[in-house]
Short mmCIF file of C-alpha atoms in Angstrom, two decimals:
data_model
loop_
_atom_site.label_atom_id
_atom_site.label_comp_id
_atom_site.label_asym_id
_atom_site.label_seq_id
_atom_site.Cartn_x
_atom_site.Cartn_y
_atom_site.Cartn_z
CA MET A 1 0.00 0.00 0.00
CA ARG A 2 1.43 3.31 -1.01
CA LEU A 3 2.26 5.98 1.53
CA ARG A 4 -0.31 8.31 0.02
CA THR A 5 -3.02 5.71 0.53
CA LEU A 6 -2.04 5.32 4.15
CA LEU A 7 -2.03 9.06 4.62
CA LEU A 8 -5.48 9.34 3.09
CA LEU A 9 -6.82 6.59 5.31
CA ALA A 10 -5.27 8.30 8.33
CA LEU A 11 -6.91 11.55 7.26
CA SER A 12 -10.21 9.71 7.00
CA ALA A 13 -9.78 8.41 10.53
CA LEU A 14 -8.86 11.88 11.75
CA LEU A 15 -11.87 13.51 10.16
CA VAL A 16 -14.23 10.78 11.30
CA GLY A 17 -12.85 11.15 14.83
CA LEU A 18 -13.54 14.88 14.68
CA ASP A 19 -16.96 14.12 13.25
CA TRP A 20 -17.63 11.85 16.22
CA ALA A 21 -16.60 14.57 18.68
CA TRP A 22 -18.66 17.17 16.85
CA GLU A 23 -21.78 15.01 16.63
CA ALA A 24 -21.60 14.28 20.34
CA ARG A 25 -22.03 18.00 20.94
CA HIS A 26 -24.24 19.04 18.03
CA PRO A 27 -26.16 15.93 16.98
CA ARG A 28 -28.29 17.71 14.43
CA LEU A 29 -25.85 20.21 13.00
CA GLY A 30 -22.89 18.14 11.84
CA ALA A 31 -21.22 18.06 8.49
CA ASP A 32 -21.59 14.53 7.19
CA LEU A 33 -17.87 13.88 7.10
CA PRO A 34 -17.99 10.37 5.65
CA VAL A 35 -20.02 11.73 2.75
CA LEU A 36 -17.63 14.62 2.46
CA MET A 37 -14.62 12.32 2.41
CA ALA A 38 -16.22 10.04 -0.17
CA THR A 39 -17.06 13.07 -2.32
CA VAL A 40 -13.62 14.63 -2.23
CA ALA A 41 -11.93 11.28 -2.71
CA GLY A 42 -14.24 10.48 -5.62
CA LEU A 43 -13.43 13.80 -7.26
CA LEU A 44 -9.67 13.73 -6.78
CA LEU A 45 -8.42 10.17 -6.44
CA PRO A 46 -8.02 7.23 -8.75
CA ARG A 47 -11.02 4.94 -8.56
CA PRO A 48 -9.63 2.12 -6.37
CA LEU A 49 -8.11 4.55 -3.91
CA ALA A 50 -11.25 6.70 -3.88
CA THR A 51 -13.38 3.61 -3.27
CA LEU A 52 -11.13 2.52 -0.43
CA VAL A 53 -11.16 5.97 1.20
CA GLY A 54 -14.94 6.31 0.82
CA TRP A 55 -15.46 2.85 2.24
CA SER A 56 -13.11 3.36 5.19
CA ALA A 57 -14.59 6.76 6.04
CA GLY A 58 -18.11 5.34 6.11
CA PHE A 59 -16.95 2.22 7.93
CA LEU A 60 -15.17 4.16 10.66
CA HIS A 61 -18.13 6.48 11.00
CA GLY A 62 -20.42 3.48 11.51
CA LEU A 63 -18.08 2.00 14.10
CA ALA A 64 -17.66 5.27 15.96
CA ALA A 65 -21.37 5.82 16.23
CA ALA A 66 -21.99 2.09 16.95
CA GLN A 67 -24.33 2.08 13.97
CA ASN A 68 -24.37 -0.27 11.01
CA ALA A 69 -20.78 0.06 9.82
CA GLY A 70 -21.40 -2.06 6.76
CA PHE A 71 -24.20 0.16 5.54
CA HIS A 72 -22.17 3.34 6.00
CA ALA A 73 -19.12 1.77 4.38
CA ALA A 74 -21.15 0.68 1.36
CA THR A 75 -22.65 4.15 1.01
CA GLY A 76 -19.22 5.78 1.13
CA ALA A 77 -17.67 3.29 -1.27
CA VAL A 78 -20.46 3.55 -3.84
CA ALA A 79 -20.43 7.35 -3.68
CA ALA A 80 -16.66 7.50 -4.17
CA PHE A 81 -16.73 4.84 -6.87
CA ALA A 82 -19.49 6.64 -8.75
CA LEU A 83 -17.84 10.03 -8.56
CA SER A 84 -14.43 8.69 -9.54
CA SER A 85 -16.06 7.15 -12.60
CA TRP A 86 -16.82 10.68 -13.75
CA GLU A 87 -13.76 10.88 -15.94
CA ARG A 88 -11.84 14.13 -15.80
CA PRO A 89 -8.40 15.17 -14.65
CA ALA A 90 -8.47 15.90 -10.95
CA ARG A 91 -6.65 19.17 -11.48
CA GLU A 92 -9.72 20.47 -13.24
CA VAL A 93 -11.82 20.05 -10.14
CA THR A 94 -11.91 23.49 -8.58
CA PRO A 95 -12.77 24.12 -4.93
CA ALA A 96 -16.10 25.55 -6.13
CA VAL A 97 -16.92 22.33 -7.97
CA GLY A 98 -15.87 20.28 -4.96
CA ALA A 99 -18.04 22.41 -2.70
CA ALA A 100 -21.03 22.13 -5.01
CA VAL A 101 -20.73 18.36 -5.38
CA ALA A 102 -20.21 17.84 -1.63
CA ALA A 103 -23.25 20.01 -0.90
CA ALA A 104 -25.33 18.05 -3.41
CA ALA A 105 -24.17 14.76 -1.91
CA ALA A 106 -25.07 15.98 1.59
CA LEU A 107 -28.46 17.03 0.32
CA VAL A 108 -29.13 13.67 -1.31
CA VAL A 109 -27.97 11.75 1.76
CA GLY A 110 -29.91 14.00 4.15
CA LEU A 111 -33.15 13.83 2.20
CA GLY A 112 -32.71 10.11 1.57
CA ARG A 113 -32.13 9.48 5.25
CA ASN A 114 -35.26 11.43 6.14
CA LEU A 115 -37.22 9.37 3.62
CA VAL A 116 -35.91 6.07 4.94
CA PHE A 117 -36.07 7.05 8.61
CA PRO A 118 -38.87 9.62 8.83
CA SER A 119 -39.11 11.47 12.09
CA ALA A 120 -41.85 13.51 13.69
CA SER A 121 -39.74 16.64 13.59
CA VAL A 122 -39.65 17.32 9.86
CA GLY A 123 -38.63 20.95 10.37
CA ALA A 124 -35.67 19.97 12.52
CA ASP A 125 -34.63 17.33 9.99
CA LEU A 126 -34.72 19.82 7.15
CA LEU A 127 -32.74 22.28 9.23
CA ALA A 128 -30.17 19.60 9.99
CA THR A 129 -29.94 18.69 6.30
CA ALA A 130 -29.49 22.33 5.34
CA ALA A 131 -26.80 22.76 7.98
CA SER A 132 -25.05 19.64 6.70
CA VAL A 133 -25.20 20.92 3.12
CA VAL A 134 -23.60 24.22 4.11
CA ALA A 135 -20.98 22.58 6.32
CA ASN A 136 -20.05 20.05 3.63
CA ALA A 137 -19.70 22.78 1.04
CA VAL A 138 -17.57 24.94 3.31
CA LEU A 139 -15.30 22.03 4.27
CA ALA A 140 -15.02 20.57 0.78
CA ALA A 141 -13.45 23.67 -0.77
CA PRO A 142 -10.21 23.65 1.29
CA LEU A 143 -9.98 19.85 1.06
CA VAL A 144 -10.12 20.00 -2.72
CA LEU A 145 -7.59 22.81 -2.74
CA LEU A 146 -5.32 20.78 -0.51
CA GLY A 147 -5.70 17.71 -2.73
CA ARG A 148 -4.75 19.70 -5.82
CA ARG A 149 -1.77 21.25 -4.06
CA VAL A 150 -0.31 17.91 -3.07
CA GLY A 151 -0.52 16.84 -6.69
CA VAL A 152 -3.24 14.25 -6.55
CA ASP A 153 -4.40 13.48 -10.05
CA SER A 154 -6.57 10.54 -10.83
CA ASN A 155 -5.14 10.38 -14.33
CA ARG A 156 -7.99 8.16 -15.36
CA MET B 1 -7.78 11.03 -27.52
CA ARG B 2 -9.19 8.62 -24.96
CA GLY B 3 -9.41 5.68 -27.34
CA PRO B 4 -6.23 3.84 -26.41
CA GLY B 5 -6.67 4.69 -22.76
CA ARG B 6 -10.16 3.21 -22.66
CA SER B 7 -9.01 -0.11 -24.09
CA ALA B 8 -6.21 -0.22 -21.56
CA ARG B 9 -8.55 0.65 -18.63
CA ARG B 10 -11.16 -2.03 -19.27
CA PRO B 11 -9.54 -4.74 -17.15
CA SER B 12 -8.84 -2.16 -14.48
CA ALA B 13 -12.52 -1.14 -14.44
CA LEU B 14 -13.37 -4.76 -13.77
CA SER B 15 -10.83 -4.98 -11.00
CA HIS B 16 -12.18 -1.76 -9.56
CA GLY B 17 -15.66 -3.24 -9.59
CA ALA B 18 -14.33 -6.34 -7.89
CA LEU B 19 -12.71 -4.17 -5.27
CA LEU B 20 -16.00 -2.38 -4.67
CA LEU B 21 -17.87 -5.67 -4.38
CA GLY B 22 -15.19 -7.05 -2.09
CA LEU B 23 -15.38 -4.03 0.17
CA MET B 24 -19.15 -4.20 0.28
CA GLY B 25 -18.97 -7.91 1.08
CA LEU B 26 -16.56 -7.13 3.90
CA GLY B 27 -18.96 -4.43 5.07
CA GLY B 28 -21.76 -6.98 5.05
CA VAL B 29 -19.71 -9.40 7.16
CA VAL B 30 -18.92 -6.68 9.69
CA SER B 31 -22.53 -5.61 9.62
CA GLY B 32 -23.68 -9.12 10.47
CA MET B 33 -21.11 -9.34 13.24
CA GLN B 34 -22.33 -6.06 14.68
CA ALA B 35 -25.95 -7.14 14.50
CA ARG B 36 -25.22 -10.46 16.22
CA ALA B 37 -23.23 -8.75 18.99
CA ARG B 38 -26.00 -6.20 19.50
CA THR B 39 -28.57 -8.98 19.81
CA LEU B 40 -26.45 -10.38 22.63
CA ASN B 41 -26.14 -6.89 24.20
CA ARG B 42 -22.44 -6.83 23.53
CA LEU B 43 -20.03 -4.71 21.55
CA ASP B 44 -18.28 -6.62 18.79
CA PRO B 45 -14.45 -6.57 18.62
CA VAL B 46 -14.39 -4.61 15.34
CA THR B 47 -16.52 -1.82 16.79
CA MET B 48 -14.39 -1.77 19.91
CA ALA B 49 -11.24 -1.56 17.81
CA GLY B 50 -12.71 1.19 15.63
CA GLN B 51 -13.85 3.21 18.60
CA GLY B 52 -10.46 2.70 20.25
CA LEU B 53 -8.80 4.03 17.11
CA LEU B 54 -11.05 7.06 16.88
CA ALA B 55 -11.43 7.84 20.57
CA PRO B 56 -8.12 9.75 20.95
CA VAL B 57 -8.97 12.02 18.03
CA ALA B 58 -12.53 12.44 19.25
CA ILE B 59 -11.45 13.23 22.81
CA LEU B 60 -8.83 15.70 21.61
CA GLY B 61 -11.32 17.22 19.17
CA GLY B 62 -13.91 17.47 21.92
CA VAL B 63 -11.49 19.20 24.26
CA VAL B 64 -10.48 21.66 21.56
CA HIS B 65 -14.10 22.22 20.60
CA ASP B 66 -15.15 22.82 24.19
CA GLY B 67 -12.23 25.16 24.77
CA LEU B 68 -12.98 27.16 21.65
CA ALA B 69 -16.68 27.21 22.42
CA GLY B 70 -15.96 28.36 25.98
CA ALA B 71 -13.58 31.05 24.80
CA GLY B 72 -16.03 32.19 22.14
CA ALA B 73 -18.89 32.29 24.62
CA GLY B 74 -16.69 34.25 27.01
CA LEU B 75 -15.92 36.81 24.33
CA LEU B 76 -19.47 37.06 23.05
CA TYR B 77 -21.44 36.83 26.24
CA GLY B 78 -18.93 37.76 28.96
CA ALA B 79 -20.53 41.06 29.90
CA ALA B 80 -24.04 39.65 29.82
CA LEU B 81 -22.97 36.64 31.88
CA ARG B 82 -21.33 38.92 34.45
CA ASP B 83 -24.52 40.96 34.77
CA GLU B 84 -26.60 37.82 34.96
CA ASN B 85 -24.30 36.45 37.63
CA ALA B 86 -24.66 39.61 39.71
CA ARG B 87 -28.43 39.49 39.32
CA LEU B 88 -28.54 35.84 40.36
CA ARG B 89 -26.36 36.56 43.38
CA ALA B 90 -28.71 39.35 44.40
CA LEU B 91 -31.67 37.02 43.98
CA ALA B 92 -29.95 34.32 46.02
CA ASN B 93 -29.26 36.82 48.81
CA ALA B 94 -32.85 38.01 48.73
CA ALA B 95 -34.08 34.43 48.87
CA ARG B 96 -31.82 33.72 51.84
CA LEU B 97 -33.08 36.79 53.68
CA TYR B 98 -36.63 35.82 52.82
CA ASP B 99 -36.07 32.32 54.19
CA ASP B 100 -34.66 33.74 57.42
CA ARG B 101 -37.63 36.04 57.72
CA VAL B 102 -40.09 33.23 57.11
CA ALA B 103 -38.35 31.07 59.70
CA LEU B 104 -38.52 33.92 62.23
CA LEU B 105 -42.20 34.52 61.58
CA ASP B 106 -42.90 30.79 61.78
CA ALA B 107 -41.20 30.65 65.16
CA GLU B 108 -43.18 33.64 66.36
CA LEU B 109 -46.45 32.15 65.21
CA ARG B 110 -45.61 28.88 66.91
CA GLU B 111 -44.70 30.63 70.15
CA ARG B 112 -47.83 32.69 70.04
CA ALA B 113 -50.01 29.64 69.53
CA GLU B 114 -48.23 27.85 72.36
CA GLY B 115 -48.69 30.88 74.60
CA ARG B 116 -52.41 31.09 73.97
CA THR B 117 -52.76 27.38 74.52
CA ALA B 118 -50.88 27.62 77.80
CA VAL B 119 -53.10 30.46 79.01
CA ARG B 120 -56.31 28.70 78.07
CA ALA B 121 -55.02 25.54 79.76
CA VAL B 122 -55.07 27.34 83.10
CA GLY B 123 -58.59 28.63 82.50
CA ARG B 124 -57.79 32.26 81.77
CA ALA B 125 -58.30 34.55 78.78
CA PRO B 126 -55.17 35.57 76.88
CA LEU B 127 -54.58 39.16 75.79
CA THR B 128 -52.04 39.47 73.03
CA ALA B 129 -49.59 42.29 73.59
CA ARG B 130 -46.68 43.42 71.50
CA ILE B 131 -43.35 44.05 73.10
CA VAL B 132 -42.42 47.59 72.17
CA GLY B 133 -39.32 47.96 74.30
CA TYR B 134 -36.64 45.85 75.93
CA ALA B 135 -34.40 46.66 78.83
CA ALA B 136 -32.41 43.47 78.75
CA ALA B 137 -29.97 44.44 81.49
CA GLU B 138 -32.83 45.07 83.93
CA GLY B 139 -34.91 42.17 82.68
CA ARG B 140 -37.80 44.43 81.79
CA VAL B 141 -40.09 44.67 78.79
CA THR B 142 -42.60 47.31 77.71
CA LEU B 143 -45.93 46.14 76.30
CA ASP B 144 -48.36 48.01 74.06
CA GLN B 145 -51.38 47.07 76.20
CA GLY B 146 -52.44 48.77 79.41
CA THR B 147 -55.25 49.25 81.88
CA ALA B 148 -57.62 50.10 79.04
CA ASN B 149 -57.60 46.43 78.16
CA GLY B 150 -57.55 45.08 81.68
CA VAL B 151 -53.80 44.87 82.20
CA ARG B 152 -52.80 45.49 85.80
CA PRO B 153 -49.69 44.96 87.90
CA GLY B 154 -49.06 41.41 88.99
CA LEU B 155 -50.66 39.67 86.00
CA ALA B 156 -48.64 36.91 84.41
CA ILE B 157 -47.04 37.33 81.01
CA VAL B 158 -46.63 34.21 78.91
CA SER B 159 -44.36 33.73 75.92
CA GLY B 160 -44.28 30.50 74.01
CA GLY B 161 -45.15 27.72 76.36
CA GLY B 162 -43.78 29.33 79.49
CA LEU B 163 -44.01 32.20 81.93
CA LEU B 164 -42.03 35.19 80.74
CA GLY B 165 -42.66 37.31 83.83
CA THR B 166 -45.29 39.46 85.49
CA VAL B 167 -46.66 42.93 84.87
CA GLN B 168 -44.85 45.44 87.04
CA THR B 169 -46.56 48.71 86.17
CA ALA B 170 -49.53 49.52 83.97
CA ALA B 171 -50.64 52.77 82.34
CA ARG B 172 -53.65 53.23 80.10
CA ASN B 173 -52.01 51.91 76.95
CA ARG B 174 -48.64 50.76 78.19
CA ALA B 175 -47.37 48.28 80.70
CA THR B 176 -43.98 47.11 81.86
CA GLY B 177 -43.21 43.53 82.71
CA LEU B 178 -40.46 41.95 84.80
CA TYR B 179 -38.66 38.95 83.45
CA VAL B 180 -38.92 35.82 85.50
CA ALA B 181 -35.13 35.80 85.98
CA SER B 182 -35.11 39.38 87.23
CA PRO B 183 -33.84 39.66 90.85
CA ASN B 184 -36.80 41.92 91.67
CA LEU B 185 -39.37 39.24 90.89
CA ARG B 186 -40.65 36.82 93.54
CA LEU B 187 -43.15 34.17 92.71
CA GLY B 188 -44.70 31.11 94.33
CA VAL B 189 -43.83 27.94 92.41
CA MET B 190 -44.08 24.21 92.76
CA ASP B 191 -42.12 21.25 91.50
CA VAL B 192 -44.76 19.19 89.72
CA SER B 193 -42.39 16.38 88.87
CA ARG B 194 -42.68 15.23 92.50
CA ARG B 195 -45.67 13.67 94.20
CA PRO B 196 -47.01 15.52 96.05
CA PRO B 197 -45.76 18.70 94.35
CA ALA B 198 -43.16 20.54 96.38
CA LEU B 199 -43.91 24.21 97.05
CA GLY B 200 -41.24 26.87 96.89
CA LEU B 201 -40.48 30.51 96.25
CA LEU B 202 -38.84 31.62 93.05
CA GLN B 203 -36.58 34.61 92.85
CA GLY B 204 -34.73 35.79 89.80
CA GLY B 205 -31.02 35.29 89.92
CA GLY B 206 -30.11 37.45 86.95
CA ALA B 207 -28.09 36.06 84.07
CA GLY B 208 -31.17 34.39 82.65
CA GLU B 209 -31.68 32.04 85.60
CA ALA B 210 -33.87 31.94 88.70
CA VAL B 211 -33.54 30.18 92.02
CA ALA B 212 -36.42 28.25 93.55
CA THR B 213 -36.07 27.83 97.31
CA PHE B 214 -37.88 24.92 98.98
CA TYR B 215 -38.18 25.36 102.74
CA ASP B 216 -37.84 21.73 103.64
CA VAL B 217 -34.42 20.13 103.49
CA ARG B 218 -36.03 16.81 102.64
CA THR B 219 -37.70 18.13 99.48
CA PRO B 220 -36.78 15.60 96.76
CA VAL B 221 -35.99 18.03 93.95
CA GLU B 222 -33.97 16.65 91.08
CA VAL B 223 -32.37 17.99 87.94
CA GLY B 224 -34.84 18.04 85.07
CA ASP B 225 -37.93 18.63 87.27
CA ARG B 226 -40.64 20.88 85.88
CA VAL B 227 -41.39 23.99 87.92
CA VAL B 228 -44.76 25.73 87.49
CA THR B 229 -46.57 28.61 89.16
CA SER B 230 -48.26 27.64 92.39
CA GLY B 231 -51.25 29.95 91.87
CA PHE B 232 -51.73 30.85 95.52
CA GLY B 233 -52.02 34.54 94.65
CA GLU B 234 -55.01 36.08 92.92
CA LEU B 235 -53.28 37.28 89.81
CA VAL B 236 -50.97 34.51 88.61
CA PRO B 237 -52.87 31.30 87.90
CA ARG B 238 -51.72 27.87 88.94
CA GLY B 239 -49.89 25.65 86.51
CA LEU B 240 -48.04 28.02 84.18
CA LEU B 241 -44.73 26.43 83.25
CA VAL B 242 -41.82 28.44 84.61
CA GLY B 243 -38.89 26.26 83.65
CA ARG B 244 -36.80 23.23 84.49
CA VAL B 245 -34.36 22.52 87.28
CA VAL B 246 -30.77 22.46 86.08
CA ALA B 247 -28.96 22.22 89.45
CA VAL B 248 -29.89 21.39 93.04
CA GLU B 249 -28.16 22.48 96.23
CA THR B 250 -29.14 21.41 99.75
CA ASP B 251 -28.34 23.95 102.45
CA ASP B 252 -28.44 22.11 105.78
CA ARG B 253 -27.51 25.23 107.73
CA TYR B 254 -30.70 27.04 106.75
CA GLY B 255 -32.69 23.87 106.18
CA VAL B 256 -33.58 24.63 102.58
CA VAL B 257 -33.13 23.17 99.12
CA ARG B 258 -32.23 25.60 96.38
CA ALA B 259 -32.86 24.67 92.78
CA LEU B 260 -31.47 26.60 89.87
CA VAL B 261 -34.28 26.99 87.33
CA LEU B 262 -33.75 27.70 83.64
CA PRO B 263 -36.84 29.63 82.46
CA GLU B 264 -38.83 28.15 79.61
CA ALA B 265 -39.44 31.59 78.07
CA SER B 266 -36.46 33.65 77.08
CA LEU B 267 -36.37 37.39 76.91
CA GLY B 268 -36.08 38.69 73.37
CA ALA B 269 -37.14 35.47 71.67
CA SER B 270 -40.52 36.83 70.68
CA ARG B 271 -42.11 40.15 69.79
CA THR B 272 -45.57 39.21 71.04
CA VAL B 273 -46.65 37.82 74.40
CA GLU B 274 -49.90 36.86 76.09
CA VAL B 275 -51.05 38.66 79.21
CA VAL B 276 -53.01 36.31 81.45
CA ARG B 277 -56.08 38.25 82.61
#
């Protein structure tokens, strides 16, 4: 396994750990970091690496929250796999594109989650989804910028 | 431009798909393990390992988050919090004072009820009087009732469950009373803890105590005995509790027994008293 892969997995663990700490304090206002990681990885990394990072981010998130790790891992892996199949040089992905795609992914996940697990507090769910969309967009931009700086190029 | 690349990537696309399927299969295995462990109310080893891996980051992140949140709140709301703190302190002080006041009033009400009960128990009518002046050193109180309401010198004054003293002087709307421990007060008493009750004469000894003298050296007075008014005079009724014996001394030379009596009623404990008419 290449050093870059290890570093990316470590970054996933770091972000998921922060996500865990954040969600413990603001359960309804968190950025969906596994989705964010899968999105950024899918945009910037070669497909196998992106799939691995998306899977591990979702998997760790599931473990941290003692939820269904397999389900989260599959979600992350599929998202990263699908995005990395969108063939383009990673250097063409601007922070704005990364932010937009991460926001869209957060929106899809948030709305999908509310459809699958409907709750009585629809207003609060929508607010949480909106907050997640904004947070994902804000966090995706610097991550994409960082990925471009370190020379990641999927070279598909 | 992508033509040659595409033909070269085909096998890799298959391998990528296999990787995805493999990862999802692994996820399914872990998922089943988690579900089984949860059914048994346990935490599976993979979850424990994952949480162990993430816990240091989460704890550190939580500490940093809390610190930043605290610092931010301090900057944003510091002045408001300080004002709120001052207001809460003032409220707490007011509540404490209120509690003290309520406790004081409760005690007064209780004493007053006890006083009225004690007066009625000896078959007399109580007249509530307010103490409007104290002369603690002389053991004297001034009451806001006088001859207009039937107060006259010699009547008993009751506070709480016990005799506070007797009326010394009475004007139309004022009266002065002598505390039971005042050296100027003499009163017939009896020790009702003995059978038959032992008769004696009580004289104030100052310093909040009185001395009951029993003129028979064989009088069996003991510490803890209850001393009440004897009621042989016209004005002070029989049976008002004066106090309890705290020390006994037998004087063979004069053939008397002297008992130190601690009055039941204390001067200054209450603002209202009952005059026994």
